[in-house]
PDB file of C-alpha atoms in Angstrom:
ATOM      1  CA  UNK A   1      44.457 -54.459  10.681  1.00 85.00           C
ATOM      2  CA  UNK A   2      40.475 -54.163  11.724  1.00 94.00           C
ATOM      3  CA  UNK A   3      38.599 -51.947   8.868  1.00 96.00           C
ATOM      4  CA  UNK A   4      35.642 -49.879  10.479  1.00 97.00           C
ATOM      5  CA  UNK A   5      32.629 -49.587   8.790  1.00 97.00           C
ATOM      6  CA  UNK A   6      30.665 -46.074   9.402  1.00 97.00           C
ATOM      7  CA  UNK A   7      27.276 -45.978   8.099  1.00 96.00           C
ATOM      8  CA  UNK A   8      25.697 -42.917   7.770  1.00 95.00           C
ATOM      9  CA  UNK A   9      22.366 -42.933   6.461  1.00 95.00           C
ATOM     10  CA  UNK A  10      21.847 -39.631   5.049  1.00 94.00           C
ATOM     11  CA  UNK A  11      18.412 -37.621   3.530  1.00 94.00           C
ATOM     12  CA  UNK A  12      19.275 -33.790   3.012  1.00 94.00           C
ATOM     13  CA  UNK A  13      22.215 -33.430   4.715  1.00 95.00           C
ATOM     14  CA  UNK A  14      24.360 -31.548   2.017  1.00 95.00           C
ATOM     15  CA  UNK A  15      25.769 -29.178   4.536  1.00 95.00           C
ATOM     16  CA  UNK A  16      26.348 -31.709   7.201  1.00 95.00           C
ATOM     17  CA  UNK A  17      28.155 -34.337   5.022  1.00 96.00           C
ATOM     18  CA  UNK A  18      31.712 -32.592   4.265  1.00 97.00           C
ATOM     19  CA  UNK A  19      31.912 -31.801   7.496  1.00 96.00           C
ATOM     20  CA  UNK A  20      31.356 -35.352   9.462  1.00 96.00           C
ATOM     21  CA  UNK A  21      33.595 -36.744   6.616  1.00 97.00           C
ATOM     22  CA  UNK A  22      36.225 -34.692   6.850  1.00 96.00           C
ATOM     23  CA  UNK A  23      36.213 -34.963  11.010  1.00 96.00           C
ATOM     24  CA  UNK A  24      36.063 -38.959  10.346  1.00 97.00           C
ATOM     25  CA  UNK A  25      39.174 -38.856   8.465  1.00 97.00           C
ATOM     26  CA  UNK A  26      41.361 -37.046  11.068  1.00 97.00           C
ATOM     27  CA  UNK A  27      39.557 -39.215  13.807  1.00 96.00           C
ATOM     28  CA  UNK A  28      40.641 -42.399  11.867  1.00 97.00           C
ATOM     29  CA  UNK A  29      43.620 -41.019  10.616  1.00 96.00           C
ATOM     30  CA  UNK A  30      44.891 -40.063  14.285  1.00 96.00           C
ATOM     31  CA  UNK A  31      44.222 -43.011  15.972  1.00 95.00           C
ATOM     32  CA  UNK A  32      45.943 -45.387  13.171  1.00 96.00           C
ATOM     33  CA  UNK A  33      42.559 -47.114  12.331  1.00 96.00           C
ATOM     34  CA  UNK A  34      41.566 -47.932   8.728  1.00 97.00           C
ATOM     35  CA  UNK A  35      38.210 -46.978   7.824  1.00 97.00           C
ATOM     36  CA  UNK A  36      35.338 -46.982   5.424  1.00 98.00           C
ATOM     37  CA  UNK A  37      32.253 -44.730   5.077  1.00 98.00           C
ATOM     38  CA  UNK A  38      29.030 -45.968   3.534  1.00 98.00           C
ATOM     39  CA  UNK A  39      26.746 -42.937   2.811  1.00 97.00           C
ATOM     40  CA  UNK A  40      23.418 -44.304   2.433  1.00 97.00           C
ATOM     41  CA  UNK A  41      21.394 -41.556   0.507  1.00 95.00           C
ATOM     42  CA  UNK A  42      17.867 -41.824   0.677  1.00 92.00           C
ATOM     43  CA  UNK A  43      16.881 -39.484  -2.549  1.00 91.00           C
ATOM     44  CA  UNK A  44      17.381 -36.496  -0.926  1.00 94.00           C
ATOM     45  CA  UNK A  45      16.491 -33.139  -2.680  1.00 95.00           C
ATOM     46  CA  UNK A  46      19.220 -30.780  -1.592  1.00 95.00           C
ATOM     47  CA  UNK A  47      22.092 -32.652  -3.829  1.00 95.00           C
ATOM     48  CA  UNK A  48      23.532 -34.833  -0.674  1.00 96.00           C
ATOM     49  CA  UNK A  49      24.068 -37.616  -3.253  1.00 96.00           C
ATOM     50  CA  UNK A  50      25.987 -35.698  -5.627  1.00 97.00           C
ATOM     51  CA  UNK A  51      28.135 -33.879  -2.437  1.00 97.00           C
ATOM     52  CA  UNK A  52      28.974 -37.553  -1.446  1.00 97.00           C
ATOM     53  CA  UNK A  53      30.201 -38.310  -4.798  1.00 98.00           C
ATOM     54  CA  UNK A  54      32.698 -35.253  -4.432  1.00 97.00           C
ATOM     55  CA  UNK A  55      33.569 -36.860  -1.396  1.00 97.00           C
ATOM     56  CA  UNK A  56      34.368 -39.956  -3.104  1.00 97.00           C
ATOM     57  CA  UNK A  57      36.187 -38.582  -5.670  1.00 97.00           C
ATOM     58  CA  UNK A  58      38.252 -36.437  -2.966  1.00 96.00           C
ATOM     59  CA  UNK A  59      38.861 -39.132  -0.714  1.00 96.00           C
ATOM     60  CA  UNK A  60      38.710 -42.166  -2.535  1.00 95.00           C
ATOM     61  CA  UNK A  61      36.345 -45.585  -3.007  1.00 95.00           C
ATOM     62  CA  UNK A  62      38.251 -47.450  -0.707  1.00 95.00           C
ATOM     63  CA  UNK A  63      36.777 -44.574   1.984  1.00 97.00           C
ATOM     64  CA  UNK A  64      33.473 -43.823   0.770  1.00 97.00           C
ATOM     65  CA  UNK A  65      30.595 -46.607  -0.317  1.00 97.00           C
ATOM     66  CA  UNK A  66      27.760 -45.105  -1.569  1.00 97.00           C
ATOM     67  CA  UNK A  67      24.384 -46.635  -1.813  1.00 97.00           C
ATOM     68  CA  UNK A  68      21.261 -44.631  -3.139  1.00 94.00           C
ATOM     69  CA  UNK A  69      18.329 -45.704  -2.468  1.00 92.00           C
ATOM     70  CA  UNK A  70      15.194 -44.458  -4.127  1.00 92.00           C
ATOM     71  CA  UNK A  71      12.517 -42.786  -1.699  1.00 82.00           C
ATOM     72  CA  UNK A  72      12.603 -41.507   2.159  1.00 85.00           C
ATOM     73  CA  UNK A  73      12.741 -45.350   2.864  1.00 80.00           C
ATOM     74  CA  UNK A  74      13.585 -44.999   6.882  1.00 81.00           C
ATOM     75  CA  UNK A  75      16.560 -44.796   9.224  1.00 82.00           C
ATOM     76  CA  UNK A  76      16.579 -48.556   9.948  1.00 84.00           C
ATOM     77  CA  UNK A  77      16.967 -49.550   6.518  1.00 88.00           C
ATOM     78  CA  UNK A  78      19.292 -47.536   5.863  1.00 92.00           C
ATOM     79  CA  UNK A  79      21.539 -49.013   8.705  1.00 93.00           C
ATOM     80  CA  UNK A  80      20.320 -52.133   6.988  1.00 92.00           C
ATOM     81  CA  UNK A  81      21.700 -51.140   3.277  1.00 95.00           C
ATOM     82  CA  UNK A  82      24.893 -50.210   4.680  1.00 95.00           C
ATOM     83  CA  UNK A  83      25.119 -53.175   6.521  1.00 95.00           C
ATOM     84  CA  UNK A  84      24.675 -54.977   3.346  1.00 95.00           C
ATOM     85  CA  UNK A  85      27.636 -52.961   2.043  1.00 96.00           C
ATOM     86  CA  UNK A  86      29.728 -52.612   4.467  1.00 96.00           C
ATOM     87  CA  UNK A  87      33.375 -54.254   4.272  1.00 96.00           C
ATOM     88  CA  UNK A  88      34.816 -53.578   7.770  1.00 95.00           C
ATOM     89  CA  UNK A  89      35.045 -56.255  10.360  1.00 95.00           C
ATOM     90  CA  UNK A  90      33.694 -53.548  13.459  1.00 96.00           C
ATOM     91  CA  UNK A  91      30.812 -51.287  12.402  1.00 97.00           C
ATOM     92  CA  UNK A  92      29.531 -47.984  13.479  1.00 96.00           C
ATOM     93  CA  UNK A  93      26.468 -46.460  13.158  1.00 95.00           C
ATOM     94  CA  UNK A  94      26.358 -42.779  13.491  1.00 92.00           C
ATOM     95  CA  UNK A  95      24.117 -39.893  12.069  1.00 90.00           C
ATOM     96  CA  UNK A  96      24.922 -37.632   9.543  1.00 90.00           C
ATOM     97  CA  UNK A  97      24.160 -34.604  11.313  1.00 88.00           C
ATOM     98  CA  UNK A  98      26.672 -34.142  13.552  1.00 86.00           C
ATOM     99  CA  UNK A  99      24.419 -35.270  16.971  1.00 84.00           C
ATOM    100  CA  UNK A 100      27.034 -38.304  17.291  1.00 83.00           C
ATOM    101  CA  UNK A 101      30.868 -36.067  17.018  1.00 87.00           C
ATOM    102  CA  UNK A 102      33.179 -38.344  15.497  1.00 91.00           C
ATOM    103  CA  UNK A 103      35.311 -36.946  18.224  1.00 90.00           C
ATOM    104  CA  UNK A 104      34.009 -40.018  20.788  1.00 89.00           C
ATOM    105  CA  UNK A 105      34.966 -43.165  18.103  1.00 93.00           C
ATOM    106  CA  UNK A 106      38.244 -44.000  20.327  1.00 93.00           C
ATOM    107  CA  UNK A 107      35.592 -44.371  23.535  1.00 91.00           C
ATOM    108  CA  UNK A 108      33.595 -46.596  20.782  1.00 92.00           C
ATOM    109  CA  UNK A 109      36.372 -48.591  19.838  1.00 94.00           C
ATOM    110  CA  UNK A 110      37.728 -49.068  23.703  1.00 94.00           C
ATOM    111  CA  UNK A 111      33.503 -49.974  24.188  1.00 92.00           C
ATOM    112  CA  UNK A 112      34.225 -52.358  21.558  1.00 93.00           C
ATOM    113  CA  UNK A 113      37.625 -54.162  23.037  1.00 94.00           C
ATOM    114  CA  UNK A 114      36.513 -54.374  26.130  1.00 95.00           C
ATOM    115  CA  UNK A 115      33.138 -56.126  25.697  1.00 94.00           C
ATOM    116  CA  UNK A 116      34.026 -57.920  22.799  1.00 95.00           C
ATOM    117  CA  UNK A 117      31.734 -56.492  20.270  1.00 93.00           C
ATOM    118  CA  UNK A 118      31.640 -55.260  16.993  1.00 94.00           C
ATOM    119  CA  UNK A 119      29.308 -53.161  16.026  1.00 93.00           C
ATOM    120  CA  UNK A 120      27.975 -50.138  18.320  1.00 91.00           C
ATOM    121  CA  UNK A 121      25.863 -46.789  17.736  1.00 85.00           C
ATOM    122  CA  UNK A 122      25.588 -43.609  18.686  1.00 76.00           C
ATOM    123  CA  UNK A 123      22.790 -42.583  20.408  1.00 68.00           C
ATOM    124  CA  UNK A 124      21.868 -38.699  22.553  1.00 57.00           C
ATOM    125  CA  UNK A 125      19.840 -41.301  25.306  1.00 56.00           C
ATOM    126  CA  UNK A 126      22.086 -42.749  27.354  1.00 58.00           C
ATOM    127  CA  UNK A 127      24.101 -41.619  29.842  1.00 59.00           C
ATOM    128  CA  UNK A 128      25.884 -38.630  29.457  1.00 57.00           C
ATOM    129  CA  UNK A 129      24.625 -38.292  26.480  1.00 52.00           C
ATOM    130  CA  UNK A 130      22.648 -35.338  25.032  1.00 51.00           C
ATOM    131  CA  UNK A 131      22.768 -32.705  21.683  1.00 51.00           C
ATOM    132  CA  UNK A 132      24.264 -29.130  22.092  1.00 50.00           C
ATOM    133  CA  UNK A 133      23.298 -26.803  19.804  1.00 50.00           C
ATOM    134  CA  UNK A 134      19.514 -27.704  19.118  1.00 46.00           C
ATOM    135  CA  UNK A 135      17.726 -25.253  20.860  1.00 44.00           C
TER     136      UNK A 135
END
């Protein structure tokens, strides 16, 4: 069975983190697909390091990687980092906050089978895409 990597790089999303982890889970979970999550914490202030460790504890190494980095050393890095630890065989990068939904990783993983990839991203720019909410 394919293991899929998600890294989320993360920097003060304490709020945001239980949340995209627990909708991960049932994503994964429902469609049959073993996953990982590697939180890459960029020293953030509001305690998003030690929420991820809760997360950890609640739902296990084998699901959460965590890699703490010291300084607000970028975004691209931190895909980098998790890269670096990242076990699965497909990877996908996402943001912490919610603007990618978990809710579209079976139209990533069909993406992925039908053009023979294996890593892809989330991203608001292309088409169809967009962020609800942020007004």
């Amino acid at each position: 069975m394919v293991l899929y990597s998600v890294i989320l790089p993360t920097y003060n999303e304490r709020e945001n983190l239980p949340l995209i982890v627990y909708f991960l889970d049932k994503t994964f979970n429902n469609a049959k697909l073993a996953y990982e999550i590697v939180v890459v914490d960029d020293s953030s202030p509001d305690g998003t390091l030690e929420v991820a460790k809760s997360l950890q504890s609640a739902f296990g190494e084998s699901h959460i990687t965590i890699v703490s980095r010291k300084g607000k050393l970028g975004l691209g890095s931190a895909y980098s980092a998790g890269l670096a630890k990242s076990k699965g065989g497909r990877i996908i990068l996402m943001d912490a906050d919610l603007s990618h939904h978990p809710k579209f990783i079976p139209e990533m993983v069909k993406v992925m089978d039908q053009n023979k990839v294996d890593i892809v991203s989330g991203t608001r720019y292309s088409k169809g895409g967009g962020v609800a909410g942020w007004d």
